[in-house]
Coordinates of C-alpha atoms in Angstrom, one line a residue:
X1 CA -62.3 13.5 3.3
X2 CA -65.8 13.7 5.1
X3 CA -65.9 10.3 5.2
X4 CA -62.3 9.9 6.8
X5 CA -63.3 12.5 9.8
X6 CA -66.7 10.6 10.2
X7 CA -64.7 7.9 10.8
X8 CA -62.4 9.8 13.1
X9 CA -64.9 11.3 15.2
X10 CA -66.5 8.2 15.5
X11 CA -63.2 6.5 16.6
X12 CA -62.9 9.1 19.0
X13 CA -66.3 8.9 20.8
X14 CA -65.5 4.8 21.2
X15 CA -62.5 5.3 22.7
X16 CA -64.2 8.0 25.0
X17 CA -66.7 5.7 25.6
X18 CA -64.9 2.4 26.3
X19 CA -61.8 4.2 28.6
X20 CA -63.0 5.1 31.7
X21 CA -61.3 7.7 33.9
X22 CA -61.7 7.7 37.7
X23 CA -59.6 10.2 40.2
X24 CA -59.2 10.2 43.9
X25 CA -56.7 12.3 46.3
X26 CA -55.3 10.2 49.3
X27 CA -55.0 12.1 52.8
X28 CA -51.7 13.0 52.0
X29 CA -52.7 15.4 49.0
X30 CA -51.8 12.9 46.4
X31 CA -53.9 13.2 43.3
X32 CA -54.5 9.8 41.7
X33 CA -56.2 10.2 38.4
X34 CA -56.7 6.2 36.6
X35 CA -57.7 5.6 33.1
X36 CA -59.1 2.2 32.1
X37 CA -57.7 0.9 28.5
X38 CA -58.4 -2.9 28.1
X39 CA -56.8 -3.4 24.9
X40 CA -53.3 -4.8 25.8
X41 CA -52.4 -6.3 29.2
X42 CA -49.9 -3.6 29.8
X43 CA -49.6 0.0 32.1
X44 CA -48.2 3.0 32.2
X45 CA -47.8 4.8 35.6
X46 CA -46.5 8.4 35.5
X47 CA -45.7 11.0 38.7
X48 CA -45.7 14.1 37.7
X49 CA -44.6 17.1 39.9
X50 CA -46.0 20.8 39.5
X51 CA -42.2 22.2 39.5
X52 CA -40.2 23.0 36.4
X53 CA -37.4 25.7 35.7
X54 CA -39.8 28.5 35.5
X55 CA -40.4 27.9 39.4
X56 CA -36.6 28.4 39.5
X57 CA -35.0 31.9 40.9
X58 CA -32.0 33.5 39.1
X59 CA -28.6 31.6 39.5
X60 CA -30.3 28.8 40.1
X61 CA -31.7 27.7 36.4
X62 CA -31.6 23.8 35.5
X63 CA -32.1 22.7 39.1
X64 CA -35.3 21.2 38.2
X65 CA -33.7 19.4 35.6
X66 CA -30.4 18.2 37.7
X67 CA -32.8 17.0 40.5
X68 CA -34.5 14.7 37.7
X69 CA -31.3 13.4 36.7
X70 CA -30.5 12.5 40.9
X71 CA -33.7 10.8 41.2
X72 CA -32.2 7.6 39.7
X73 CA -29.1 7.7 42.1
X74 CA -29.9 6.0 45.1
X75 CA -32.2 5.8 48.4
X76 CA -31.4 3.7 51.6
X77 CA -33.1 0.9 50.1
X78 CA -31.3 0.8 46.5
X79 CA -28.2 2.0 45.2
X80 CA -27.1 4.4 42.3
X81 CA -29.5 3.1 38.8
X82 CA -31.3 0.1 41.0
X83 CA -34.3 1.5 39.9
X84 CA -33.9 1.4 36.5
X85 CA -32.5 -2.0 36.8
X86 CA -35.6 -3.2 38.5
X87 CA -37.4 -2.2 36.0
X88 CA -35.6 -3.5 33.0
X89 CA -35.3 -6.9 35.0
X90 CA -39.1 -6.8 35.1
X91 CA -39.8 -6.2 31.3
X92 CA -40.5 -2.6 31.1
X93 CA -39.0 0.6 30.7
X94 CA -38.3 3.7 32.7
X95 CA -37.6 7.3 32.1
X96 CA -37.9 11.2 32.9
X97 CA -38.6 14.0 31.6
X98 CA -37.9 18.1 33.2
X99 CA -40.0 20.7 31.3
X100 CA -40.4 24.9 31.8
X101 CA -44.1 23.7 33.8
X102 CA -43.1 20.1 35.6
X103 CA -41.3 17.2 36.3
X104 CA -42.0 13.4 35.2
X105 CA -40.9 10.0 35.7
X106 CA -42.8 7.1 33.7
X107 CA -42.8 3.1 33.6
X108 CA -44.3 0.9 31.1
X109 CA -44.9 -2.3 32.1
X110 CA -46.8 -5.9 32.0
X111 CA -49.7 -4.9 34.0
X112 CA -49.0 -7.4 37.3
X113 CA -45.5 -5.4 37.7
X114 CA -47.6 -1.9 38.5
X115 CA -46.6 -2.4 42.6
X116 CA -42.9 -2.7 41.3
X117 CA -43.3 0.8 39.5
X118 CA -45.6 2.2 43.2
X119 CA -42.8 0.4 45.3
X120 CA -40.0 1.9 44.0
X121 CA -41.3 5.2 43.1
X122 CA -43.2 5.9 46.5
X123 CA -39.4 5.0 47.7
X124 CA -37.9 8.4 46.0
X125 CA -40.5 10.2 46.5
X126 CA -39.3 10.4 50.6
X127 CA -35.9 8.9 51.1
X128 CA -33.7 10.2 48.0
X129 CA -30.0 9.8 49.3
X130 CA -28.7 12.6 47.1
X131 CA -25.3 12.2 48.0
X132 CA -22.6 14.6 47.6
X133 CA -20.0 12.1 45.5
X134 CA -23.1 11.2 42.9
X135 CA -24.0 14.6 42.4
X136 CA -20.1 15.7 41.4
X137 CA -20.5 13.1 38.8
X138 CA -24.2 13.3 37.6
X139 CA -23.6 17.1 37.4
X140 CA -20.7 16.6 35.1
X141 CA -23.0 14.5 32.9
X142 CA -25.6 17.3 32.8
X143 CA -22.9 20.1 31.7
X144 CA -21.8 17.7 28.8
X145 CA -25.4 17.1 27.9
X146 CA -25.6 21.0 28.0
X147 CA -22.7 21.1 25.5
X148 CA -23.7 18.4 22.9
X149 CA -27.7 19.5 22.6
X150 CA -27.2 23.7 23.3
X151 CA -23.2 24.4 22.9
X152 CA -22.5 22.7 19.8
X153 CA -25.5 22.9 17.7
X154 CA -25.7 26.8 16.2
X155 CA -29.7 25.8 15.3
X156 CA -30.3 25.4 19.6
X157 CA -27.7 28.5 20.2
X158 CA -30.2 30.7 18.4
X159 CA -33.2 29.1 19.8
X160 CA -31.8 30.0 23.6
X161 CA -30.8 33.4 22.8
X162 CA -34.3 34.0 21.0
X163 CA -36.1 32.8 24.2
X164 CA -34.2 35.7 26.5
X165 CA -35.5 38.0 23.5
X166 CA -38.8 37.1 23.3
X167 CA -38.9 37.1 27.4
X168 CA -38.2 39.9 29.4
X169 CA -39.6 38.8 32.2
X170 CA -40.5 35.8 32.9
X171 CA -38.3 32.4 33.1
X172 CA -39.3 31.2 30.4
X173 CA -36.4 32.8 28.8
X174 CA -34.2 30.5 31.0
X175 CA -33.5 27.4 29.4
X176 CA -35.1 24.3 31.1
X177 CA -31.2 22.7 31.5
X178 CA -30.1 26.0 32.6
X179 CA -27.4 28.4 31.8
X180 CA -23.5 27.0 32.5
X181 CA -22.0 28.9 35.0
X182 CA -25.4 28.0 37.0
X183 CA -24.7 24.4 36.5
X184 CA -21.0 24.8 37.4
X185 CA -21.7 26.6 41.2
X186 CA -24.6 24.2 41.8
X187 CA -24.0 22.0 45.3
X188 CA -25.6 19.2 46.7
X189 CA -27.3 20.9 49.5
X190 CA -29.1 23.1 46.6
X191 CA -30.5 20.4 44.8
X192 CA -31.3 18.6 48.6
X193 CA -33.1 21.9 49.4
X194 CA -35.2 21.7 46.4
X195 CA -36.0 18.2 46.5
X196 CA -37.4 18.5 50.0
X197 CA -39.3 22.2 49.2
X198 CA -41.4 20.5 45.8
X199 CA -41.1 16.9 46.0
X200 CA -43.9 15.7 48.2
X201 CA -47.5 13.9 48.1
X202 CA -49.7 17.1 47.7
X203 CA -47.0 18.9 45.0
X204 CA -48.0 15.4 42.6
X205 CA -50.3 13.8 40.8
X206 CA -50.1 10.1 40.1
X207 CA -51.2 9.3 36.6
X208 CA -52.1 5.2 35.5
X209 CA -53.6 4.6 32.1
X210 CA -53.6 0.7 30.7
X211 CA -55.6 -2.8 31.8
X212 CA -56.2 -1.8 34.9
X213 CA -59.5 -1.3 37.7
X214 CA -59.8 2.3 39.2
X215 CA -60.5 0.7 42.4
X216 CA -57.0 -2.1 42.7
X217 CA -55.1 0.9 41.4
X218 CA -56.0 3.4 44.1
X219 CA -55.5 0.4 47.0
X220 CA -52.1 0.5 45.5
X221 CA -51.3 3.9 45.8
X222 CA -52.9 4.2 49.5
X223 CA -50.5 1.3 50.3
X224 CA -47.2 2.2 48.5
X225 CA -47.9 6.0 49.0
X226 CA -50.6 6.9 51.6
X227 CA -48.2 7.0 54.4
X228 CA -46.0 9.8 53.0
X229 CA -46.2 12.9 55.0
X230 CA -47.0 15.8 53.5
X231 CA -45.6 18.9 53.7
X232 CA -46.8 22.9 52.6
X233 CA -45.5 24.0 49.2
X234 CA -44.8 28.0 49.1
X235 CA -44.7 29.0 45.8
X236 CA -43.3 32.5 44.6
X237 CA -45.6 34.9 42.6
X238 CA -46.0 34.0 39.1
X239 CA -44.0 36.1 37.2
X240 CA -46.4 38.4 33.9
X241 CA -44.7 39.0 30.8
X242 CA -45.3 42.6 29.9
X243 CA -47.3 43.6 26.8
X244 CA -44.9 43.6 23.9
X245 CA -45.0 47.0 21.8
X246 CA -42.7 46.4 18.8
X247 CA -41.2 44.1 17.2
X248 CA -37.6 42.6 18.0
X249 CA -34.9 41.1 16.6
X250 CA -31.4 39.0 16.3
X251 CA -28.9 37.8 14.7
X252 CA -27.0 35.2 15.9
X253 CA -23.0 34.3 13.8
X254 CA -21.8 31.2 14.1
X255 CA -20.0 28.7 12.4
X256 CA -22.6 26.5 10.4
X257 CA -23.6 25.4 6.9
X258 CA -26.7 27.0 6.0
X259 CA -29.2 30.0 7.9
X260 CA -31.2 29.1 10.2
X261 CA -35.2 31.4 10.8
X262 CA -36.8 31.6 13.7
X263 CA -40.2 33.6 14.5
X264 CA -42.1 33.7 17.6
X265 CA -45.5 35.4 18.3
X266 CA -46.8 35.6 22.1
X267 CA -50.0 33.5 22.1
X268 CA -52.6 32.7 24.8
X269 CA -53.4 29.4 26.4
X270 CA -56.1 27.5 28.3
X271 CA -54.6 28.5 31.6
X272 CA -55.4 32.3 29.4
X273 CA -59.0 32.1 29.2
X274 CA -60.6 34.5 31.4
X275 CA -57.9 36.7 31.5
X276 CA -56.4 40.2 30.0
X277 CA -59.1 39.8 27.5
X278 CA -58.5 36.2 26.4
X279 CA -61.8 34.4 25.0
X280 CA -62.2 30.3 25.7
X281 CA -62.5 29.5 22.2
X282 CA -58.8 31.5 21.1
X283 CA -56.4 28.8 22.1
X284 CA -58.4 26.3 19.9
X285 CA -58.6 28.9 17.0
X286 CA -54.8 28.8 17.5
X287 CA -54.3 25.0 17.1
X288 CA -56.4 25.5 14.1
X289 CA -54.2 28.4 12.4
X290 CA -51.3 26.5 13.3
X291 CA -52.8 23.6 11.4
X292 CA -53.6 26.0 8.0
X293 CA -50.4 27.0 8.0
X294 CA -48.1 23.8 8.9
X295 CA -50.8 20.8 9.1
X296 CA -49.4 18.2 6.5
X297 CA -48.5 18.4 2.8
X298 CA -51.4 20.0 1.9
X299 CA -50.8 22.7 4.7
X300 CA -50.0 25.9 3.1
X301 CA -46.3 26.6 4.4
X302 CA -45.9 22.6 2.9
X303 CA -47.6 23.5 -0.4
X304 CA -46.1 27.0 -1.5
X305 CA -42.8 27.7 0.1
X306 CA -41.4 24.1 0.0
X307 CA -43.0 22.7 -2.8
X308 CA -43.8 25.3 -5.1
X309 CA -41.6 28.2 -4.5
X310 CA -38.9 26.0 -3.5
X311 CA -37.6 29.0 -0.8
X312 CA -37.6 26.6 1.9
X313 CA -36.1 23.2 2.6
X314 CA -38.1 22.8 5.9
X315 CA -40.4 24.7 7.8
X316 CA -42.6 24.1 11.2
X317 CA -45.3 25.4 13.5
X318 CA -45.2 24.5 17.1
X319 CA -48.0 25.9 19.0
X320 CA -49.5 24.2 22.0
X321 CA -53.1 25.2 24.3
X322 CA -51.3 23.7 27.3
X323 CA -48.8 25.4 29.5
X324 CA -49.4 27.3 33.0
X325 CA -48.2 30.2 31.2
X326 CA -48.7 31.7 27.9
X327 CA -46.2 31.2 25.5
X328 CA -45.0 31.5 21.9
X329 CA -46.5 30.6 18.2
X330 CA -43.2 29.5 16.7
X331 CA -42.1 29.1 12.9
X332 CA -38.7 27.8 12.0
X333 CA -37.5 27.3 9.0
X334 CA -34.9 26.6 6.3
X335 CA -33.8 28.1 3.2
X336 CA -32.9 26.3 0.4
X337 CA -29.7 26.8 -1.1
X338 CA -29.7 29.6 -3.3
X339 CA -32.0 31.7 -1.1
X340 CA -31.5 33.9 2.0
X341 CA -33.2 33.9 5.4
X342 CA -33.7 37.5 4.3
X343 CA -36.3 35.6 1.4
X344 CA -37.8 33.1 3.3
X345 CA -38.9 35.5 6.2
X346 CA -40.5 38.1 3.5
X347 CA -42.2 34.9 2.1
X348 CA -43.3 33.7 5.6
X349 CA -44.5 37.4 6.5
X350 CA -46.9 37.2 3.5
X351 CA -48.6 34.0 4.3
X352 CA -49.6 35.5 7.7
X353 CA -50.6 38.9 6.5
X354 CA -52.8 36.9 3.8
X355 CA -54.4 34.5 6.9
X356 CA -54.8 37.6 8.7
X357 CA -56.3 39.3 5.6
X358 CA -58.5 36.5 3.8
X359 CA -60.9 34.3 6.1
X360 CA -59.8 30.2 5.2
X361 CA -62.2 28.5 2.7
X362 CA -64.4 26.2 3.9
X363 CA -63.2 23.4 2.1
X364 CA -59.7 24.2 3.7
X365 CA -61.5 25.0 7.0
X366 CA -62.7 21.3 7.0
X367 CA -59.3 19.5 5.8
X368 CA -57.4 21.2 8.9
X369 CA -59.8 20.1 11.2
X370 CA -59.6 16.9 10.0
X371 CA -55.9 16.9 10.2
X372 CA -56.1 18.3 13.5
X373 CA -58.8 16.0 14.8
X374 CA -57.0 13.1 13.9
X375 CA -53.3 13.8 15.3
X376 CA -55.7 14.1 18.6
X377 CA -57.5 11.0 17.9
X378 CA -54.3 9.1 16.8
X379 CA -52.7 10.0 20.3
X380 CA -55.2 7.4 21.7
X381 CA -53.7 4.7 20.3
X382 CA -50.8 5.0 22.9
X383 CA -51.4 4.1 26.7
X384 CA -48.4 6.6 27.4
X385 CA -49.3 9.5 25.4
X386 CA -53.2 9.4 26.8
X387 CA -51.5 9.4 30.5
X388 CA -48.9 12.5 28.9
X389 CA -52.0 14.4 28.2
X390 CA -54.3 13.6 31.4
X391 CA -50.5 14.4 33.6
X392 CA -49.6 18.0 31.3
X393 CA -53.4 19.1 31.6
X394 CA -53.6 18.7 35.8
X395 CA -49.6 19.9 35.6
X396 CA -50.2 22.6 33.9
X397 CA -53.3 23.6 36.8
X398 CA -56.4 22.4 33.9
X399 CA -59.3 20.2 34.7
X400 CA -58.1 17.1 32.5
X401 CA -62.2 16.6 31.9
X402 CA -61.3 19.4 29.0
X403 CA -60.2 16.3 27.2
X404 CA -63.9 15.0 26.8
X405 CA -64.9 17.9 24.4
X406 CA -61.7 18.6 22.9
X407 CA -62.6 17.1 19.3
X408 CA -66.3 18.8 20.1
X409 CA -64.5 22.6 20.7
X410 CA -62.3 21.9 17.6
X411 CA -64.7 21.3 15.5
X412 CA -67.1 24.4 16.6
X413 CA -63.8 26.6 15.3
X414 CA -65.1 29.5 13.1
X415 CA -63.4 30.6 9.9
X416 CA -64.1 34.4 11.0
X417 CA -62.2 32.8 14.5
X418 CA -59.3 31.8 12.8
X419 CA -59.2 35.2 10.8
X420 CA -59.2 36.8 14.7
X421 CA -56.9 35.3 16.4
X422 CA -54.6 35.8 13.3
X423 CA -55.2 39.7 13.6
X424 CA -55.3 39.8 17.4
X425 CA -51.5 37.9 17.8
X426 CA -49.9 37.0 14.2
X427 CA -48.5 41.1 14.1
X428 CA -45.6 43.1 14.1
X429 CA -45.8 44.5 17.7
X430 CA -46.2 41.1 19.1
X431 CA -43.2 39.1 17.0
X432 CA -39.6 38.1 17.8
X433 CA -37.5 37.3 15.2
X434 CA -34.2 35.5 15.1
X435 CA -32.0 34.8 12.4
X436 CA -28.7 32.4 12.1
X437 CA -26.3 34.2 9.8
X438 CA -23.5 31.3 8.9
X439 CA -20.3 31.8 9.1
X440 CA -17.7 29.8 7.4
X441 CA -16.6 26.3 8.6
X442 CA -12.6 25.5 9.4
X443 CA -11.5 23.0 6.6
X444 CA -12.6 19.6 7.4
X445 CA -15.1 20.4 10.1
X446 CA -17.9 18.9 10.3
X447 CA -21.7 19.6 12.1
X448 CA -21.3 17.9 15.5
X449 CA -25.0 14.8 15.3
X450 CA -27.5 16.4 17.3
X451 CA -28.1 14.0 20.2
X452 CA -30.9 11.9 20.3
X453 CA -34.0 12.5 21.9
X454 CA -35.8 15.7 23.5
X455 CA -33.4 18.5 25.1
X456 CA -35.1 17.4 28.7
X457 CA -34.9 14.0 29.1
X458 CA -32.6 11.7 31.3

């Protein structure tokens, strides 16, 4: 194993050392941040945009997300899906993506076609037709999306009514494609509005990692996007979650085939440090408790309660540092058949009172980080995902330099940290708790296939 993150580490410092990153801001306000990755003669340009449904007032939820969806439908220059056949006529792909922090669009492509990608995205970006007919439609296409990834899967019914639990206050309890009768009273004129309030050079940042030179790159984008005018964004106050003070919990009945288990604990992130009492060092303790309890087969969730005990047919950690707000430590999980969610949340419970009561071994201590450090390192293997990191770090209002010294600040991670965090936020006062309690299936029915693909993309 110590040879295997030797190897790591070393993997990682050569990749820091042979991708350069340069940044520049055009007059306009656009942020340009270029990564240099000579390996494979292609590129990936992202635009990201610092608006996502937690910028969104009530009644207008999934706005964000309805605008991403618009953005392939037409400017004066090109009709309704032009853009994405340009882009499929030139070899590479195209998407988006609408989160609770920002919205994206991407291309990968042969690295001569990266004006295309400026071109038609610098297009968009200003003269987005938005008309009234497309919307009627596209809108239509969002509320069906709604009902095959939300409305018909009991698993993502509990997951949205959890959120609104574990949020009182702040939009993150609003999911990101937003609640029905908000998607059924949108207009045009409200997704024209918000287009022209957040889409605009100084609300973005323009993120190109592949075989590439910093200098051609920001030529481009002073060509294709210098002459955009800019206008003032006014954002609202950010809304603060108040201090939770006891635990809650729900039960959700719905037709389905097994229970479903769902807990959430409030958690800091880098955006955190600083504040209400919030040390630097606790969001990377956190991505190292997540990793002792759910970080491979040898994680301790993995080990015990699916393998050994047999209580649980699945079970998952999802934790991340980045957001512009804090958010949750979630577990969700399983039971086999022959045991209750009423089981595998007693079992659950007792793994995080025994983190919280015994510090990890240093032996286990060195196997996370490993684990850890190389689902990090492994990320640099993809153009895209080292551009997804750079674009959620400045999105999310970090300096992407944190990066650099990621693996370092990882690997600095205490056992008595670990132990901490696991007092300070893994307790009762600070937990949410939803449950799926099944009720029986009509004869013949059968689970609707879960769509694929994330719940926010195009």
């Amino acid at each position: 194993m110590f040879y295997k993150f030797m190897r790591l580490l070393f993997l990682s410092l050569l990749l820091a050392a042979c991708n350069h990153t340069q940044e520049t801001t055009l007059a306009n306000g656009l942020h340009v941040i270029v990564k240099e990755d000579h390996r494979s003669p292609v590129v990936v340009s992202q635009i990201w945009y610092k608006v996502g449904s937690q910028d969104e007032p009530k009644g207008l939820t999934g706005i964000s997300h309805a605008l991403e969806h618009m953005m392939f439908k037409g400017t004066a220059k090109h009709g309704p899906n032009e853009f994405s056949r340009i882009i499929a006529e030139n070899g590479g792909r195209e998407n988006a993506f609408t989160n609770y922090d920002y919205t994206a669009y991407f291309q990968m492509l042969e690295k001569s076609r990266l004006p295309i990608a400026f071109e038609l995205e610098a297009d968009r970006m200003q003269n987005l037709t938005l008309a009234e007919p497309e919307f009627r439609k596209e809108i239509k296409v969002v509320m069906e999306e709604r009902r095959l990834r939300t409305d018909d899967q009991p698993e993502a019914q509990v997951q949205e009514k959890f959120m609104t639990e574990a949020y009182r206050v702040h939009p993150y309890r609003h999911p990101v494609i937003g609640w029905m009768p908000d998607l059924e009273s949108m207009t045009d004129q409200e997704v024209r509005d918000w287009y022209h309030r957040w889409y605009t050079p100084s609300n973005a940042t323009l993120v190109v990692v592949g075989d590439v030179q910093p200098t051609d790159v920001f030529a481009l984008a002073q060509k294709y996007f210098g002459s955009i005018p800019s206008r003032p964004v006014v954002r609202t106050a950010e809304a603060v979650e108040p201090k939770q003070d006891a635990e809650r919990q729900l039960h959700v009945s719905l037709p389905a085939e097994v229970p479903y288990l769902l807990l959430g604990y409030h958690a800091p992130v880098h955006a955190s440090a600083g504040r209400d009492g919030v040390a630097e060092w606790e969001p990377y303790a956190l991505s190292i408790l997540a990793g002792v309890l759910d970080g491979g087969q040898a994680s301790r969730f993995e080990r015990e309660l699916v393998r050994d005990k047999k209580i649980a047919s699945s079970i998952d950690v999802d934790y991340s540092a980045v957001s512009r707000s804090p958010n949750l430590l979630l577990i969700d999980a399983t039971p086999t058949k022959g045991h209750s969610a009423t089981e595998l949340e007693q079992a659950i419970r007792a793994q995080i009172a025994r983190v919280r009561d015994q510090p990890v071994s240093p032996d286990e201590l060195k196997r996370v980080k490993a684990q850890v450090v190389a689902s990090n390192v492994y990320s640099h293997d993809s153009v895209f995902y080292q551009a997804m990191q750079i674009g959620s770090m400045v999105s999310d209002g970090l300096d992407w330099h944190l990066l650099d010294d990621y693996v370092q600040r990882l690997n600095a991670v205490t056992a008595e940290q670990v132990q901490a965090v696991a007092r300070k936020y893994l307790v009762d006062t600070n937990l949410t708790v939803g449950v799926l309690d099944p009720l029986p299936m009509k004869p013949g029915q059968r689970r609707p296939a879960p769509p694929v693909g994330g719940g926010d993309v195009r």
